[in-house]
Coordinates of N, CA and C and ligand atoms in Angstrom, one line a residue:
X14 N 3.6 -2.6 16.0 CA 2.2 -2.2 16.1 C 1.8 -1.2 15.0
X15 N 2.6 -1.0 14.2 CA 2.1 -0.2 12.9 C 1.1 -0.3 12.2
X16 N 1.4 -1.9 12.1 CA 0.1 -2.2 11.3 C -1.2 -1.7 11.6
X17 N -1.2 -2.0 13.1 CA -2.7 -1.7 13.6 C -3.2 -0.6 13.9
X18 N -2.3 0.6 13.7 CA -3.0 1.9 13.0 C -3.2 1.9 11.6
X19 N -2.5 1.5 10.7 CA -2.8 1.8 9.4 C -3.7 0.6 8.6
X20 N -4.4 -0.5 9.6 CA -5.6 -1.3 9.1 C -6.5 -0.2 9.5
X21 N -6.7 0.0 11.0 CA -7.5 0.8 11.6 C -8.3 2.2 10.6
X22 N -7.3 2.7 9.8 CA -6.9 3.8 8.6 C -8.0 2.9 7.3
X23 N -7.2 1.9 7.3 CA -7.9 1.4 5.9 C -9.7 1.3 6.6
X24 N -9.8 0.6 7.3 CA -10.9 0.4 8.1 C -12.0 1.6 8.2
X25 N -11.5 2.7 8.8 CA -11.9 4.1 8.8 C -12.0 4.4 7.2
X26 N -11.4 4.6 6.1 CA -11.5 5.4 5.3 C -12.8 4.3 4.2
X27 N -12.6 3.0 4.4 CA -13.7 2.4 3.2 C -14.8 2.1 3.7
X28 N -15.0 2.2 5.2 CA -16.3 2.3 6.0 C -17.2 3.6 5.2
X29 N -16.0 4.5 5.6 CA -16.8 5.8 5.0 C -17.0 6.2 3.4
X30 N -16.2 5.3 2.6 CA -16.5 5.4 0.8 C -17.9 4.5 1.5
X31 N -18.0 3.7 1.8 CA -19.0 2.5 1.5 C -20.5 3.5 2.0
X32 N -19.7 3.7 2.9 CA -21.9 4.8 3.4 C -21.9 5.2 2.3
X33 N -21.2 6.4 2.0 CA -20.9 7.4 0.9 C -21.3 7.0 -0.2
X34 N -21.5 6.0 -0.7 CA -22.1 5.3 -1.4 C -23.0 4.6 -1.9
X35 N -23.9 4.4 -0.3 CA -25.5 3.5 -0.2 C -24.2 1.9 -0.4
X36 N -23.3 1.3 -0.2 CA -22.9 0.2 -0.4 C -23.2 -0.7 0.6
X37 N -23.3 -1.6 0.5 CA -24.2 -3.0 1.5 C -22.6 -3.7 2.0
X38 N -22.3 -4.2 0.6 CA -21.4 -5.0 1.1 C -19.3 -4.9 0.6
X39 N -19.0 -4.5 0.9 CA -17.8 -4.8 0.4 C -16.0 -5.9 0.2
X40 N -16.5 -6.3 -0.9 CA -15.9 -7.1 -1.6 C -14.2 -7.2 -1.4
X41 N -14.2 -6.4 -1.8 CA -12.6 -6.3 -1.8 C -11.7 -5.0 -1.6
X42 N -10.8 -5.0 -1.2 CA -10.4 -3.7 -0.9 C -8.5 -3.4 -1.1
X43 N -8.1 -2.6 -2.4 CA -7.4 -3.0 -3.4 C -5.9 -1.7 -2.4
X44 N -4.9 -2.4 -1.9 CA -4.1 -1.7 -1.5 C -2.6 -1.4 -2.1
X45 N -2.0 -0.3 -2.1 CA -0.8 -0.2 -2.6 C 0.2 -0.1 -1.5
X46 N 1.0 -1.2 -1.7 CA 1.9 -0.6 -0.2 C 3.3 -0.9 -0.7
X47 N 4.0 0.5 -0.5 CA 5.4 0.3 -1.2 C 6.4 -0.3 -0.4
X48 N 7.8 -0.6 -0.9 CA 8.8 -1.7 -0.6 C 9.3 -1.1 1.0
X49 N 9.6 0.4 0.5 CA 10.0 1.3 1.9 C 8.9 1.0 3.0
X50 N 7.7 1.4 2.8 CA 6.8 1.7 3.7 C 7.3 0.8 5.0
X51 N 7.9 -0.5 5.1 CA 7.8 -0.9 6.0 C 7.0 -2.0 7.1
X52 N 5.8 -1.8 5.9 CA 4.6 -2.5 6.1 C 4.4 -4.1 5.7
X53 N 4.2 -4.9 6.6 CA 4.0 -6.5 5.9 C 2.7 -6.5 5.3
X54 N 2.3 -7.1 4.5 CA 1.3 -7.5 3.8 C 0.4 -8.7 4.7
X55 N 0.8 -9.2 5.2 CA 0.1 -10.4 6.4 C -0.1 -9.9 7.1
X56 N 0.1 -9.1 8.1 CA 0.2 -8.5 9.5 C -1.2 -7.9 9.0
X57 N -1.3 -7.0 7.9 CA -2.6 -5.9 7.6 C -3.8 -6.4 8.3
X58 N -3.7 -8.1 7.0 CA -4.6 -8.4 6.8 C -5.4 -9.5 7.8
X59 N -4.3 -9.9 8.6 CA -4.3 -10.1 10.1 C -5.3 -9.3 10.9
X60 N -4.8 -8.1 11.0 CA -5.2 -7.2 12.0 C -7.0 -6.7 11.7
X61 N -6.7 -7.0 10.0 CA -7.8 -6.3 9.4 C -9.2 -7.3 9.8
X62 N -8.6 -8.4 9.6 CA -9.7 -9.7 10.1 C -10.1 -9.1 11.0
X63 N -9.8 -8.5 12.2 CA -9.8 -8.9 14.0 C -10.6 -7.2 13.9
X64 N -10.2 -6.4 13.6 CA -10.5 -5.0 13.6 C -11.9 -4.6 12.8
X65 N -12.2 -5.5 12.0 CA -13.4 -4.9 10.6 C -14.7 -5.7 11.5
X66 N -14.2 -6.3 12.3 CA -15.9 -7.4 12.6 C -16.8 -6.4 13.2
X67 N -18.0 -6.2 12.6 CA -19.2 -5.6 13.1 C -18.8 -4.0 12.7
X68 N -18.0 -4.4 11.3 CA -18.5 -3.0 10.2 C -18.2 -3.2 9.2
X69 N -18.8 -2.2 8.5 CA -19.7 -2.4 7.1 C -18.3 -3.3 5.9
X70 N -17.7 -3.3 6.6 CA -15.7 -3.9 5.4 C -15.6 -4.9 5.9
X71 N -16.0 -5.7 7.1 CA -16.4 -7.2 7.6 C -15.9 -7.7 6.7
X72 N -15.0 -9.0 6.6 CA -15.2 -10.0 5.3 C -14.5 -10.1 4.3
X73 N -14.2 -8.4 4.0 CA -13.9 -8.2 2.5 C -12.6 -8.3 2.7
X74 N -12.0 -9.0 1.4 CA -10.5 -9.6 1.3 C -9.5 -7.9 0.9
X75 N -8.3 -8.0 1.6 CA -7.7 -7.2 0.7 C -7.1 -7.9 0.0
X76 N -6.4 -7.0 -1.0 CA -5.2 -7.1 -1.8 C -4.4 -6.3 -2.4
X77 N -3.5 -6.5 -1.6 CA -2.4 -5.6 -1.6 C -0.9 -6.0 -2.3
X78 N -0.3 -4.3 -3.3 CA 0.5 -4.7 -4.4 C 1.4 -4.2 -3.9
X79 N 2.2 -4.7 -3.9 CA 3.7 -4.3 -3.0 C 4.1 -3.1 -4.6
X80 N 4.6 -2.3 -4.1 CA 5.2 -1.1 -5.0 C 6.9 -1.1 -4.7
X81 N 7.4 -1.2 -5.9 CA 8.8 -1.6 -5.8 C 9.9 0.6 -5.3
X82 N 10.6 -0.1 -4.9 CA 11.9 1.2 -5.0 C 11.9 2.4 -6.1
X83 N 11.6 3.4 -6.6 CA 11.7 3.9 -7.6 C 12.6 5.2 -7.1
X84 N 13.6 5.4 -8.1 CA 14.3 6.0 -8.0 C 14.9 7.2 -9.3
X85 N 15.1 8.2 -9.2 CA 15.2 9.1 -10.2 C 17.1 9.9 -9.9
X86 N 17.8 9.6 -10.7 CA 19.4 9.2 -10.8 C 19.4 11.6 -11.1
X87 N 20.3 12.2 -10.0 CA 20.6 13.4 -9.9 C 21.5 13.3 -11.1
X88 N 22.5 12.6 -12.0 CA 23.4 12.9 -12.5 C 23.1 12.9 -13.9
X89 N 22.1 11.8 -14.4 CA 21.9 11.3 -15.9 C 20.3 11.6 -15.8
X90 N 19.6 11.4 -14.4 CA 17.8 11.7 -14.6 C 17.2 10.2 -15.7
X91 N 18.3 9.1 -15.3 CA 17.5 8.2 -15.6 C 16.2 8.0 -13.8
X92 N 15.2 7.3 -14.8 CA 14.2 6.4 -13.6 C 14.2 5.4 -13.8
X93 N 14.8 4.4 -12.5 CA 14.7 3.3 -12.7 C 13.9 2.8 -11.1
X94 N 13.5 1.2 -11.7 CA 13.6 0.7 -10.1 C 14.7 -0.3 -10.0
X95 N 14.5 -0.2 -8.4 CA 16.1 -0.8 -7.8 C 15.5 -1.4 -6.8
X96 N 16.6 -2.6 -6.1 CA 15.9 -3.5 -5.1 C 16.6 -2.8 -3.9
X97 N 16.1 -3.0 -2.7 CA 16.6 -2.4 -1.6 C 17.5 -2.9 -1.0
X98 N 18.7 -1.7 -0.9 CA 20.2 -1.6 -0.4 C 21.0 -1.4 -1.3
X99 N 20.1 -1.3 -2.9 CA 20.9 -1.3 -3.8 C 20.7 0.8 -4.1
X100 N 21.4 1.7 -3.3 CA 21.1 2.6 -3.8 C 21.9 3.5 -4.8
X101 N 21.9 3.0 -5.9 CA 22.8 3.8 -7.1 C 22.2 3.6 -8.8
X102 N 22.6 4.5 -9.5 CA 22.0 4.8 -10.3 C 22.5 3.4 -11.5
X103 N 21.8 2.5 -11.7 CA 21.7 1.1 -13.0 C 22.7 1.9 -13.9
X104 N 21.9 3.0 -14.3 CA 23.0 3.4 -15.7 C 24.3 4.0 -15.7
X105 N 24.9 5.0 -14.8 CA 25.6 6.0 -14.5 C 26.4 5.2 -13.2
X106 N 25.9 4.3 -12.3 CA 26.2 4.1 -10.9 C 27.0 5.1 -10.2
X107 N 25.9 6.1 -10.4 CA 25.8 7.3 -9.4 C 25.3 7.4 -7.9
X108 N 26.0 8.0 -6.9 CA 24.8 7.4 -5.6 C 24.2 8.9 -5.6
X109 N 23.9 9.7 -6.2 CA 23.1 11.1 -6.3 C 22.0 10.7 -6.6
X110 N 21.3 9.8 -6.1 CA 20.1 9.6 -6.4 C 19.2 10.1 -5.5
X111 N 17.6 10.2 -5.7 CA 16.7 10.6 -5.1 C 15.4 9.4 -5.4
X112 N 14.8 9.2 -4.2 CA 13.6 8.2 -4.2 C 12.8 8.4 -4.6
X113 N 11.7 8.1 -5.9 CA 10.8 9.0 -5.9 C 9.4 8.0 -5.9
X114 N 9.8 6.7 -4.9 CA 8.7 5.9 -5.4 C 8.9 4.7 -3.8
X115 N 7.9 4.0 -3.3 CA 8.3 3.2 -2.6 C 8.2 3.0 -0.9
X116 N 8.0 4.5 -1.0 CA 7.2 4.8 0.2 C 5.3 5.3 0.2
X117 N 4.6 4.8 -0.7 CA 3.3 4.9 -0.9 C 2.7 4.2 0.1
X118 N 1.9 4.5 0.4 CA 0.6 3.6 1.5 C -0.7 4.2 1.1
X119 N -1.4 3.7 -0.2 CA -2.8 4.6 0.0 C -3.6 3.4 -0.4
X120 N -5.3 3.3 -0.4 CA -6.3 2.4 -0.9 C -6.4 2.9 -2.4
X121 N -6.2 1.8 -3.3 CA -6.5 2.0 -4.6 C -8.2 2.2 -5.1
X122 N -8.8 1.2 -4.6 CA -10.2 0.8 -5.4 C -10.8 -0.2 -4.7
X123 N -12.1 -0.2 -4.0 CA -12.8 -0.8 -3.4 C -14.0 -1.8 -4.2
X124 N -14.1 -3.1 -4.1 CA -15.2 -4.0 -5.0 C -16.4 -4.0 -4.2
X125 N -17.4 -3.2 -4.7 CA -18.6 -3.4 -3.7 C -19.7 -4.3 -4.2
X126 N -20.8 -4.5 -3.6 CA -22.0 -5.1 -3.9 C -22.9 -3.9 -3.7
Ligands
LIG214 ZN1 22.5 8.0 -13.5

């Protein structure tokens, strides 16, 4: 049920750009959701259908960019990205690594009318 606090979130937060705004109708609603977060990308927009009816984000499609693993190597300070379970540094194959990317969840940019 994660999802259905953090549509709930998306829901809450572009209701309130859209007042904020004088906005009538909105279009689209531009999400970043990284590889960690945990989050499906269907489920959102699932939930988001069922949750947005009879407010002002009704309708409007998301789209959401999956954000890959990013990782910053302790030994050499390369940044790379890496796919998940792969935790070690591409260049060095160091496992002193640190995440510095991949756990994001925020709304990018909303398309209004
Ligand atoms: Zn390295």
């Amino acid at each position: 049920m994660h999802e259905l606090a953090v549509t709930q979130s998306i829901i809450n937060i572009s209701s309130e750009e859209a007042v904020k705004h004088n906005v009538k109708t909105v279009k689209e609603i531009r999400i970043h959701v990284g590889e960690l977060s945990g989050l499906i990308p269907e489920c959102i927009q699932y939930y988001f259908n069922i949750a947005s009816k009879d407010t002002i984000v009704e309708g409007a499609l998301l789209k959401i960019k999956k954000m890959p693993i990013k990782i910053k190597c302790n030994e050499c300070g390369h940044i790379n990205v890496i796919k998940k379970g792969e935790y070690s540094c591409p260049k060095c194959n160091s496992y002193n690594i640190k995440i510095i990317g991949g756990n994001e969840f925020f709304i990018e940019s909303l398309e209004v009318e």
